[in-house]
Short mmCIF file of C-alpha atoms in Angstrom, two decimals:
data_model
loop_
_atom_site.label_atom_id
_atom_site.label_comp_id
_atom_site.label_asym_id
_atom_site.label_seq_id
_atom_site.Cartn_x
_atom_site.Cartn_y
_atom_site.Cartn_z
CA MET A 1 -37.50 23.04 29.47
CA ASN A 2 -35.89 20.27 31.19
CA LYS A 3 -37.38 19.33 34.63
CA ARG A 4 -34.91 19.84 37.54
CA ILE A 5 -33.67 16.65 38.86
CA PRO A 6 -33.20 16.71 42.97
CA ARG A 7 -29.51 17.44 43.76
CA ILE A 8 -27.47 16.97 46.79
CA GLY A 9 -24.27 18.66 47.43
CA ILE A 10 -21.51 16.92 49.67
CA GLY A 11 -18.86 19.07 50.90
CA GLY A 12 -16.15 18.74 53.57
CA PRO A 13 -12.49 18.99 54.34
CA VAL A 14 -9.74 17.06 52.33
CA GLY A 15 -9.67 13.33 53.49
CA CYS A 16 -12.82 13.58 55.55
CA GLY A 17 -14.56 10.77 53.52
CA LYS A 18 -16.92 12.76 50.82
CA SER A 19 -16.03 10.11 48.09
CA MET A 20 -16.38 7.16 50.59
CA LEU A 21 -19.58 8.23 51.76
CA ILE A 22 -21.03 8.50 48.15
CA GLU A 23 -19.54 4.95 47.58
CA ARG A 24 -21.58 3.56 50.26
CA ILE A 25 -24.84 5.61 49.67
CA VAL A 26 -25.18 4.83 46.17
CA PRO A 27 -25.50 1.14 46.46
CA ILE A 28 -28.14 1.48 49.06
CA LEU A 29 -30.37 3.81 46.85
CA ALA A 30 -29.37 1.85 43.61
CA LYS A 31 -30.93 -1.20 45.29
CA MET A 32 -34.10 0.71 45.64
CA ASN A 33 -33.88 1.20 42.10
CA TYR A 34 -33.11 4.92 42.27
CA SER A 35 -31.03 6.05 39.21
CA ILE A 36 -28.15 8.57 40.08
CA SER A 37 -25.39 10.50 38.66
CA ILE A 38 -22.38 11.79 40.43
CA ILE A 39 -20.57 14.97 39.58
CA SER A 40 -17.15 14.85 41.57
CA ASN A 41 -15.35 18.35 41.84
CA ASP A 42 -11.69 17.83 42.49
CA VAL A 43 -8.94 20.49 43.34
CA ILE A 44 -6.10 18.66 41.46
CA SER A 45 -6.78 15.28 39.89
CA GLN A 46 -9.72 13.16 38.82
CA GLU A 47 -8.68 10.36 41.05
CA ASP A 48 -11.87 10.28 43.01
CA ALA A 49 -14.23 10.35 40.09
CA ASP A 50 -12.15 7.54 38.44
CA ARG A 51 -12.36 5.57 41.60
CA MET A 52 -16.08 6.08 42.00
CA ARG A 53 -16.47 5.21 38.30
CA GLN A 54 -14.46 2.12 38.65
CA ASN A 55 -16.21 0.83 41.70
CA LEU A 56 -19.89 1.98 41.26
CA ALA A 57 -20.08 1.80 37.64
CA THR A 58 -17.61 -0.76 36.12
CA ASN A 59 -17.35 -3.20 38.95
CA GLN A 60 -20.87 -2.95 40.37
CA GLY A 61 -22.91 -1.93 37.63
CA LEU A 62 -25.03 0.40 39.67
CA LEU A 63 -25.00 3.21 37.09
CA PRO A 64 -23.50 4.00 33.56
CA GLU A 65 -19.79 4.87 33.56
CA ASN A 66 -20.65 8.26 31.67
CA LEU A 67 -22.77 9.31 34.62
CA VAL A 68 -19.71 9.65 36.98
CA ILE A 69 -18.14 12.90 35.89
CA GLY A 70 -14.93 14.53 37.23
CA LEU A 71 -14.50 18.28 37.18
CA ALA A 72 -11.32 20.30 37.77
CA THR A 73 -12.06 23.47 39.71
CA GLY A 74 -8.86 25.51 39.11
CA GLY A 75 -7.86 25.45 42.46
CA CYS A 76 -11.10 27.07 43.80
CA PRO A 77 -13.37 24.55 45.23
CA HIS A 78 -15.57 26.74 47.09
CA THR A 79 -15.95 29.15 44.10
CA ALA A 80 -17.01 26.16 41.96
CA ILE A 81 -20.05 25.32 44.19
CA ARG A 82 -20.91 28.68 45.52
CA GLU A 83 -19.79 32.11 43.84
CA ASP A 84 -19.53 30.82 40.47
CA PRO A 85 -21.15 27.49 39.88
CA SER A 86 -21.60 28.04 36.23
CA ILE A 87 -19.38 24.93 35.20
CA ASN A 88 -21.26 22.70 37.61
CA LEU A 89 -24.54 23.94 36.36
CA SER A 90 -23.37 23.59 32.82
CA VAL A 91 -22.61 19.87 33.24
CA ILE A 92 -25.93 19.46 35.20
CA GLU A 93 -28.09 21.14 32.44
CA GLN A 94 -26.31 18.56 29.98
CA ILE A 95 -27.22 15.71 32.23
CA GLU A 96 -30.77 16.82 32.51
CA LYS A 97 -31.17 17.15 29.11
CA GLU A 98 -29.96 13.82 28.21
CA HIS A 99 -30.99 11.61 31.28
CA SER A 100 -34.39 13.06 32.38
CA ASP A 101 -35.03 9.72 33.93
CA LEU A 102 -32.43 10.04 36.76
CA ASP A 103 -33.71 10.53 40.11
CA LEU A 104 -31.02 12.21 41.84
CA ILE A 105 -27.73 14.17 41.11
CA ILE A 106 -24.93 14.02 43.80
CA ILE A 107 -22.42 16.75 43.41
CA GLU A 108 -19.12 16.42 45.60
CA SER A 109 -17.40 19.40 46.26
CA GLY A 110 -13.31 19.44 46.16
CA GLY A 111 -11.86 19.33 49.60
CA ASP A 112 -12.32 22.54 51.35
CA ASN A 113 -12.47 24.39 54.81
CA ILE A 114 -15.31 24.81 57.17
CA THR A 115 -16.97 27.89 55.31
CA THR A 116 -17.91 25.71 52.37
CA THR A 117 -21.57 26.05 51.37
CA PHE A 118 -23.39 25.06 48.29
CA SER A 119 -25.47 27.63 46.08
CA PRO A 120 -29.07 27.02 46.24
CA ALA A 121 -28.84 27.21 42.57
CA LEU A 122 -26.51 24.24 42.32
CA ALA A 123 -27.80 21.88 45.59
CA ASP A 124 -31.18 21.41 46.99
CA TYR A 125 -29.70 19.72 49.99
CA PHE A 126 -26.31 19.99 51.68
CA ILE A 127 -24.49 17.39 53.59
CA TYR A 128 -21.47 18.64 55.23
CA ILE A 129 -19.04 15.93 56.36
CA ILE A 130 -16.27 16.07 58.83
CA ASP A 131 -14.18 13.26 60.65
CA VAL A 132 -13.23 12.67 64.20
CA SER A 133 -9.34 12.76 63.46
CA GLY A 134 -9.59 16.56 63.58
CA GLY A 135 -10.25 16.36 67.20
CA ASP A 136 -13.60 16.60 69.07
CA LYS A 137 -13.38 20.54 68.93
CA TYR A 138 -14.55 20.52 65.32
CA PRO A 139 -18.33 20.97 65.79
CA ARG A 140 -17.84 23.72 68.22
CA LYS A 141 -15.56 25.52 66.19
CA ARG A 142 -18.47 26.34 63.93
CA GLY A 143 -18.41 27.38 60.35
CA LEU A 144 -20.92 27.52 57.61
CA GLY A 145 -20.91 24.01 56.64
CA ILE A 146 -21.23 22.69 60.17
CA GLU A 147 -23.93 25.19 61.22
CA THR A 148 -26.06 25.53 58.13
CA SER A 149 -25.90 22.16 56.04
CA ASP A 150 -28.95 20.24 56.15
CA LEU A 151 -27.37 17.35 57.48
CA LEU A 152 -24.10 17.08 59.34
CA VAL A 153 -22.15 13.71 59.03
CA ILE A 154 -19.34 12.87 61.30
CA ASN A 155 -17.24 10.29 59.85
CA LYS A 156 -14.43 7.84 61.13
CA ILE A 157 -15.87 7.17 64.70
CA ASP A 158 -13.83 4.00 64.85
CA LEU A 159 -10.83 6.30 65.18
CA ALA A 160 -12.09 8.48 68.01
CA SER A 161 -10.30 6.62 70.84
CA LEU A 162 -7.08 6.61 68.73
CA VAL A 163 -6.97 10.33 68.52
CA ASP A 164 -8.46 11.12 71.91
CA ALA A 165 -11.93 12.58 70.53
CA ASN A 166 -14.90 12.16 72.81
CA LEU A 167 -17.91 11.52 70.66
CA ASP A 168 -20.16 12.52 73.33
CA ILE A 169 -18.53 16.02 73.26
CA MET A 170 -19.01 16.13 69.46
CA GLU A 171 -22.58 15.14 69.61
CA ARG A 172 -23.49 17.60 72.28
CA ASP A 173 -21.88 20.33 70.29
CA ALA A 174 -23.32 19.60 67.05
CA LYS A 175 -26.79 19.58 68.64
CA ILE A 176 -25.93 23.08 70.33
CA VAL A 177 -24.33 24.71 67.15
CA ARG A 178 -26.86 23.22 64.80
CA LYS A 179 -29.84 24.03 66.83
CA ASN A 180 -31.05 20.42 66.64
CA LYS A 181 -30.80 20.06 62.92
CA PRO A 182 -30.03 16.47 62.19
CA TYR A 183 -26.43 15.01 62.46
CA VAL A 184 -25.12 11.49 61.95
CA LEU A 185 -22.27 9.48 63.33
CA VAL A 186 -20.95 7.17 60.79
CA ASN A 187 -18.19 4.81 60.05
CA CYS A 188 -17.88 4.34 56.23
CA LYS A 189 -15.66 1.57 56.31
CA THR A 190 -18.08 -0.69 58.03
CA ASP A 191 -21.34 1.06 56.94
CA GLU A 192 -22.17 2.16 60.44
CA GLY A 193 -24.86 5.00 60.24
CA VAL A 194 -24.73 5.06 56.38
CA ASP A 195 -28.30 3.89 56.15
CA VAL A 196 -29.63 6.64 58.26
CA VAL A 197 -27.77 9.16 55.82
CA ALA A 198 -29.54 7.33 52.92
CA ARG A 199 -33.03 7.44 54.82
CA HIS A 200 -32.35 11.34 55.28
CA ILE A 201 -31.76 11.60 51.42
CA ILE A 202 -35.01 9.57 50.65
CA GLU A 203 -37.26 11.35 53.05
CA ASP A 204 -35.84 15.01 52.91
CA VAL A 205 -34.70 15.10 49.04
CA LEU A 206 -36.65 12.56 47.36
CA PHE A 207 -39.75 13.13 49.44
CA GLU A 208 -40.20 9.19 49.44
CA GLN A 209 -40.98 9.40 45.90
CA PRO A 210 -40.63 5.92 44.14
CA PRO A 211 -38.04 5.71 41.47
CA LYS A 212 -39.07 7.09 38.25
CA LYS A 213 -37.98 3.81 36.32
CA LEU A 214 -40.57 2.03 38.51
CA ILE A 215 -43.17 4.51 37.84
CA THR A 216 -42.39 4.05 34.02
CA ASN A 217 -42.66 0.32 34.25
CA VAL A 218 -46.11 0.56 36.01
CA LYS A 219 -47.41 2.70 33.02
CA MET B 1 -29.08 60.87 37.65
CA ASN B 2 -26.85 59.61 34.75
CA THR B 3 -28.90 57.37 32.69
CA ASP B 4 -26.04 55.87 30.82
CA LEU B 5 -25.50 52.69 32.77
CA SER B 6 -23.30 50.88 30.09
CA ASP B 7 -19.95 51.62 32.05
CA LEU B 8 -21.70 49.80 35.19
CA SER B 9 -22.81 47.07 32.99
CA LEU B 10 -19.34 46.62 31.66
CA MET B 11 -17.82 46.57 35.20
CA GLN B 12 -20.44 43.96 36.06
CA ILE B 13 -19.47 41.53 33.41
CA SER B 14 -15.76 42.28 33.94
CA ASP B 15 -16.02 41.72 37.67
CA SER B 16 -14.46 38.21 38.64
CA PHE B 17 -17.80 37.90 40.54
CA PHE B 18 -19.66 37.53 37.35
CA PRO B 19 -20.30 33.90 36.72
CA THR B 20 -18.43 32.46 33.55
CA GLY B 21 -16.17 29.69 35.18
CA LEU B 22 -13.16 31.44 33.72
CA TYR B 23 -11.12 30.66 36.70
CA THR B 24 -11.37 26.91 36.00
CA MET B 25 -9.26 27.28 32.68
CA SER B 26 -5.57 27.58 32.24
CA ASN B 27 -5.64 27.32 28.34
CA GLY B 28 -2.65 24.90 28.47
CA LEU B 29 -0.60 26.80 30.83
CA GLU B 30 -0.89 23.90 33.17
CA THR B 31 0.61 21.45 30.78
CA LEU B 32 3.51 23.93 29.97
CA PHE B 33 4.17 24.50 33.56
CA SER B 34 4.34 20.76 34.47
CA GLU B 35 6.56 20.39 31.34
CA LYS B 36 8.89 23.28 32.84
CA ARG B 37 8.41 25.12 29.45
CA ILE B 38 6.91 28.09 31.23
CA THR B 39 8.81 28.98 34.41
CA GLY B 40 8.69 32.80 34.95
CA MET B 41 7.12 36.00 34.07
CA ASP B 42 8.80 36.70 30.72
CA GLU B 43 7.50 33.39 29.21
CA LEU B 44 4.12 33.88 30.41
CA TRP B 45 3.87 37.17 28.96
CA GLU B 46 5.02 35.99 25.81
CA LEU B 47 2.66 33.12 25.85
CA ILE B 48 -0.42 35.25 26.48
CA GLN B 49 0.67 37.58 23.90
CA THR B 50 0.89 34.78 21.32
CA ASN B 51 -2.41 33.45 22.24
CA ILE B 52 -4.11 37.01 21.89
CA VAL B 53 -2.20 37.67 18.64
CA GLN B 54 -2.50 34.24 16.86
CA GLN B 55 -5.81 32.91 18.18
CA ILE B 56 -8.08 35.03 20.24
CA GLY B 57 -7.67 38.23 18.27
CA PRO B 58 -8.28 36.81 14.76
CA SER B 59 -10.77 34.30 15.70
CA ASP B 60 -12.73 35.13 18.96
CA CYS B 61 -12.60 38.81 18.46
CA VAL B 62 -13.86 38.74 14.67
CA ALA B 63 -16.71 36.59 15.91
CA LEU B 64 -17.56 38.75 18.86
CA SER B 65 -17.59 41.75 16.65
CA ASN B 66 -19.91 40.38 13.95
CA ALA B 67 -22.27 38.97 16.54
CA TYR B 68 -22.39 42.34 18.12
CA ASP B 69 -23.35 44.04 14.79
CA SER B 70 -25.81 41.23 14.04
CA THR B 71 -27.65 41.96 17.30
CA SER B 72 -28.16 45.42 16.34
CA LEU B 73 -29.93 44.18 13.10
CA ASN B 74 -31.79 41.35 15.02
CA ASN B 75 -29.99 39.05 12.69
CA VAL B 76 -30.06 35.83 14.62
CA GLU B 77 -28.98 33.83 11.46
CA LYS B 78 -25.84 35.70 11.25
CA ILE B 79 -25.17 35.40 15.11
CA ILE B 80 -25.51 31.62 14.83
CA MET B 81 -23.29 31.78 11.76
CA CYS B 82 -20.55 33.40 13.95
CA ASP B 83 -21.13 30.94 16.73
CA ARG B 84 -20.71 27.95 14.39
CA SER B 85 -17.63 29.31 12.61
CA LEU B 86 -15.85 30.00 15.85
CA PHE B 87 -16.86 26.67 17.43
CA ALA B 88 -15.27 24.99 14.30
CA MET B 89 -12.20 26.96 14.39
CA LYS B 90 -11.36 25.79 17.86
CA LEU B 91 -9.31 22.59 17.42
CA VAL B 92 -9.13 21.53 21.07
CA LYS B 93 -11.96 19.53 22.53
CA GLU B 94 -11.45 20.86 25.96
CA LEU B 95 -11.43 24.41 24.64
CA ARG B 96 -14.65 23.98 22.57
CA GLU B 97 -16.46 22.57 25.67
CA ALA B 98 -15.07 25.04 27.98
CA THR B 99 -15.78 28.14 25.93
CA CYS B 100 -19.57 26.84 25.46
CA ARG B 101 -19.93 26.21 29.19
CA SER B 102 -18.74 29.81 29.66
CA GLY B 103 -21.00 31.11 26.82
CA THR B 104 -24.25 29.29 27.90
CA GLN B 105 -23.79 30.21 31.45
CA MET B 106 -23.13 33.80 30.64
CA ILE B 107 -26.19 34.22 28.50
CA LYS B 108 -28.39 32.34 31.05
CA CYS B 109 -27.31 34.99 33.55
CA ILE B 110 -27.79 37.96 31.48
CA SER B 111 -31.26 36.58 30.28
CA SER B 112 -32.39 36.37 34.01
CA PHE B 113 -32.36 40.17 34.20
CA VAL B 114 -32.45 41.75 30.53
CA THR B 115 -34.96 41.12 27.66
CA ASN B 116 -34.31 41.47 24.12
CA ASP B 117 -35.47 39.80 20.77
CA ALA B 118 -32.16 38.63 19.60
CA LEU B 119 -30.97 37.68 22.88
CA LEU B 120 -34.11 35.67 23.35
CA SER B 121 -33.93 33.87 20.03
CA TYR B 122 -30.20 33.03 20.14
CA HIS B 123 -30.66 31.85 23.69
CA ASP B 124 -33.50 29.46 22.56
CA ALA B 125 -31.25 28.44 19.66
CA ILE B 126 -28.36 27.35 22.35
CA LYS B 127 -31.05 25.43 24.39
CA ASN B 128 -32.47 23.66 21.37
CA SER B 129 -28.71 22.70 20.46
CA GLN B 130 -28.90 24.58 17.32
CA THR B 131 -25.95 26.46 17.95
CA PRO B 132 -23.08 26.00 20.39
CA GLY B 133 -23.03 29.21 22.47
CA THR B 134 -19.40 29.99 22.49
CA HIS B 135 -18.23 32.52 24.92
CA ALA B 136 -16.96 35.19 22.44
CA VAL B 137 -20.12 35.35 20.59
CA VAL B 138 -22.38 35.40 23.69
CA SER B 139 -20.14 38.21 24.75
CA GLY B 140 -20.79 40.16 21.65
CA VAL B 141 -24.60 39.66 21.88
CA ILE B 142 -24.88 40.53 25.65
CA SER B 143 -22.58 43.55 25.26
CA ASN B 144 -24.96 45.09 22.41
CA VAL B 145 -27.93 44.38 24.56
CA LEU B 146 -26.39 46.00 27.77
CA LYS B 147 -25.45 48.99 25.36
CA ILE B 148 -21.66 48.41 25.99
CA GLU B 149 -19.55 49.98 23.01
CA LYS B 150 -18.29 47.46 20.75
CA GLN B 151 -14.53 48.45 21.39
CA LYS B 152 -15.02 48.14 24.97
CA ALA B 153 -16.72 44.81 24.55
CA ILE B 154 -13.76 43.60 22.65
CA LEU B 155 -11.37 44.94 25.26
CA HIS B 156 -13.15 43.43 28.07
CA PHE B 157 -13.13 40.03 26.27
CA LEU B 158 -9.38 40.27 25.63
CA TYR B 159 -8.58 41.57 29.12
CA GLY B 160 -10.81 38.70 30.51
CA PHE B 161 -8.82 36.08 28.75
CA SER B 162 -5.41 37.68 30.20
CA VAL B 163 -6.82 37.66 33.66
CA SER B 164 -7.93 34.26 33.36
CA MET B 165 -4.33 33.15 32.20
CA VAL B 166 -2.54 35.35 34.70
CA GLY B 167 -4.69 33.98 37.53
CA ALA B 168 -4.09 30.35 36.74
CA ALA B 169 -0.33 31.34 36.60
CA LEU B 170 -0.65 32.76 40.00
CA ARG B 171 -2.22 29.70 41.51
CA LEU B 172 0.30 27.27 39.78
CA GLY B 173 3.01 29.36 41.49
CA ILE B 174 4.65 30.54 38.17
CA ILE B 175 4.43 34.22 39.24
CA GLU B 176 3.60 36.19 42.23
CA HIS B 177 0.91 38.82 42.63
CA LEU B 178 2.80 41.91 41.85
CA GLN B 179 4.09 40.17 38.72
CA SER B 180 0.57 39.32 37.73
CA GLN B 181 -0.36 42.94 37.62
CA LYS B 182 2.78 43.97 35.78
CA ILE B 183 1.88 41.35 33.04
CA LEU B 184 -1.60 42.83 32.79
CA HIS B 185 -0.11 46.19 32.42
CA LEU B 186 2.46 44.94 29.79
CA LEU B 187 -0.34 43.53 27.76
CA LYS B 188 -2.52 46.63 27.67
CA PRO B 189 -0.87 47.66 24.10
CA VAL B 190 -1.28 44.20 22.70
CA ILE B 191 -4.68 44.15 23.90
CA ALA B 192 -5.53 47.61 22.29
CA GLU B 193 -3.79 46.92 18.91
CA THR B 194 -5.42 43.50 18.75
CA CYS B 195 -8.80 45.23 19.11
CA ASP B 196 -7.97 47.85 16.61
CA LYS B 197 -7.02 45.25 14.14
CA TYR B 198 -9.96 43.07 14.18
CA ILE B 199 -12.88 45.07 15.31
CA SER B 200 -14.04 45.70 11.63
CA LYS B 201 -13.07 42.40 10.08
CA SER B 202 -15.71 40.39 8.26
CA LEU B 203 -16.53 36.71 9.24
CA ASN B 204 -14.70 35.67 6.33
CA ASP B 205 -11.53 37.15 7.49
CA MET B 206 -11.52 34.99 10.72
CA TRP B 207 -8.44 32.77 11.26
CA GLN B 208 -6.31 31.32 13.99
CA PHE B 209 -2.93 29.81 13.83
CA ALA B 210 -0.72 28.49 16.73
CA PRO B 211 -0.28 24.94 15.83
CA GLU B 212 2.29 24.15 18.60
CA TYR B 213 0.03 25.70 21.06
CA ASP B 214 -2.94 23.50 20.12
CA VAL B 215 -0.82 20.39 20.41
CA ILE B 216 0.14 21.37 23.93
CA GLN B 217 -3.47 21.90 24.77
CA ILE B 218 -4.46 18.63 23.31
CA THR B 219 -1.93 16.83 25.67
CA HIS B 220 -3.54 18.59 28.64
CA GLU B 221 -6.90 16.51 27.92
CA GLN B 222 -4.81 13.08 28.51
CA LYS B 223 -3.37 14.27 31.74
CA PHE B 224 -4.37 12.49 34.88
CA SER B 225 -3.65 15.10 37.47
CA LYS B 226 -5.03 18.35 36.81
CA MET B 227 -6.14 21.53 38.40
CA PHE B 228 -7.77 23.19 35.41
CA ILE B 229 -10.25 22.07 32.92
CA THR B 230 -8.18 23.42 30.02
#
């Protein structure tokens, strides 16, 4: 039986910055010697997976190219991560079989609506990401992703003034709606707040376990 | 209380809620649509019919049927032979991978609530990479274990394939919802006839021949922008 590698699910609407968040988090974790695989579900193309592979694997060498995997979801992004996650699970089982030394698997959902959630069978930790350009009403409109995710990320905070979004209101509503579960304001373009997201992953998903490759080296 | 639960089991595995990932597959339809070779209901119906008559019937259904019988005899060696033969007969890489993903997840799901010696041994063989775990062969095994009649198991498989294709066509915008039900209705005689034709064939009688369709599906592998895995 393959040992389950911790898995994070990242979901959110189209264009909110899911892939960008991954592209910012992975270098932080890789620098700390964590080994990571990425599965990118996409509704129509493999563009995000190709871009992440090019950036993180080919250009930066932070992970092998074959560990960035693109999955087409047949136009049903929410089904692929919740009602019928079998295709994602099948890919993960293959990864766990062939790369048991990995510390973390990141599963990116295809862009979807505010009711997105991950099946517990698929992800151990759920990050839901929105951006300010949808307006400061977004958190209080609720939805399963905003309410129940383990971590809410509010991205593109640099655009707030341009779209008349009040970050104080977004913070206030996030606290109320999420009943004090954590949220982070980030700007993936400048890395502002991204280290806080990485810290949550290390503490809440990896439980501050050292990277497997370091443990192996000690032995 | 009626103790025959087989019909309910059939409903369970036929439901779109049952996790097999078939909704991610268009079986080449996406390519045909983007190349404007399939533009409406009539062409779609013809395509699905050709696929059933030339590929799914003579290969998947024969493998399913033999796997079903082998499960009754607890002959896991023969089940694996069915599995490997069917896998080898699928010429398109995307299709081979997709059928195994569906098959392995299907057997994993069923094994979580049913126990049976043949099921267990076959599942272990899949987990140990001794056999690929194709969707049709897994369907044959689990249908037997759930006491679903063989004929119904084959009808379920063919109908499930048809729904998968029609569903993909609906999402691609080739047809609308009423047309999708009309196509499924029109396919009923084709499905029934195909089932009758291949239900008793031996493994040596397996075949498939739709070369143009295979080539179309291979080109799907090279597409940059796609909604479906196949």
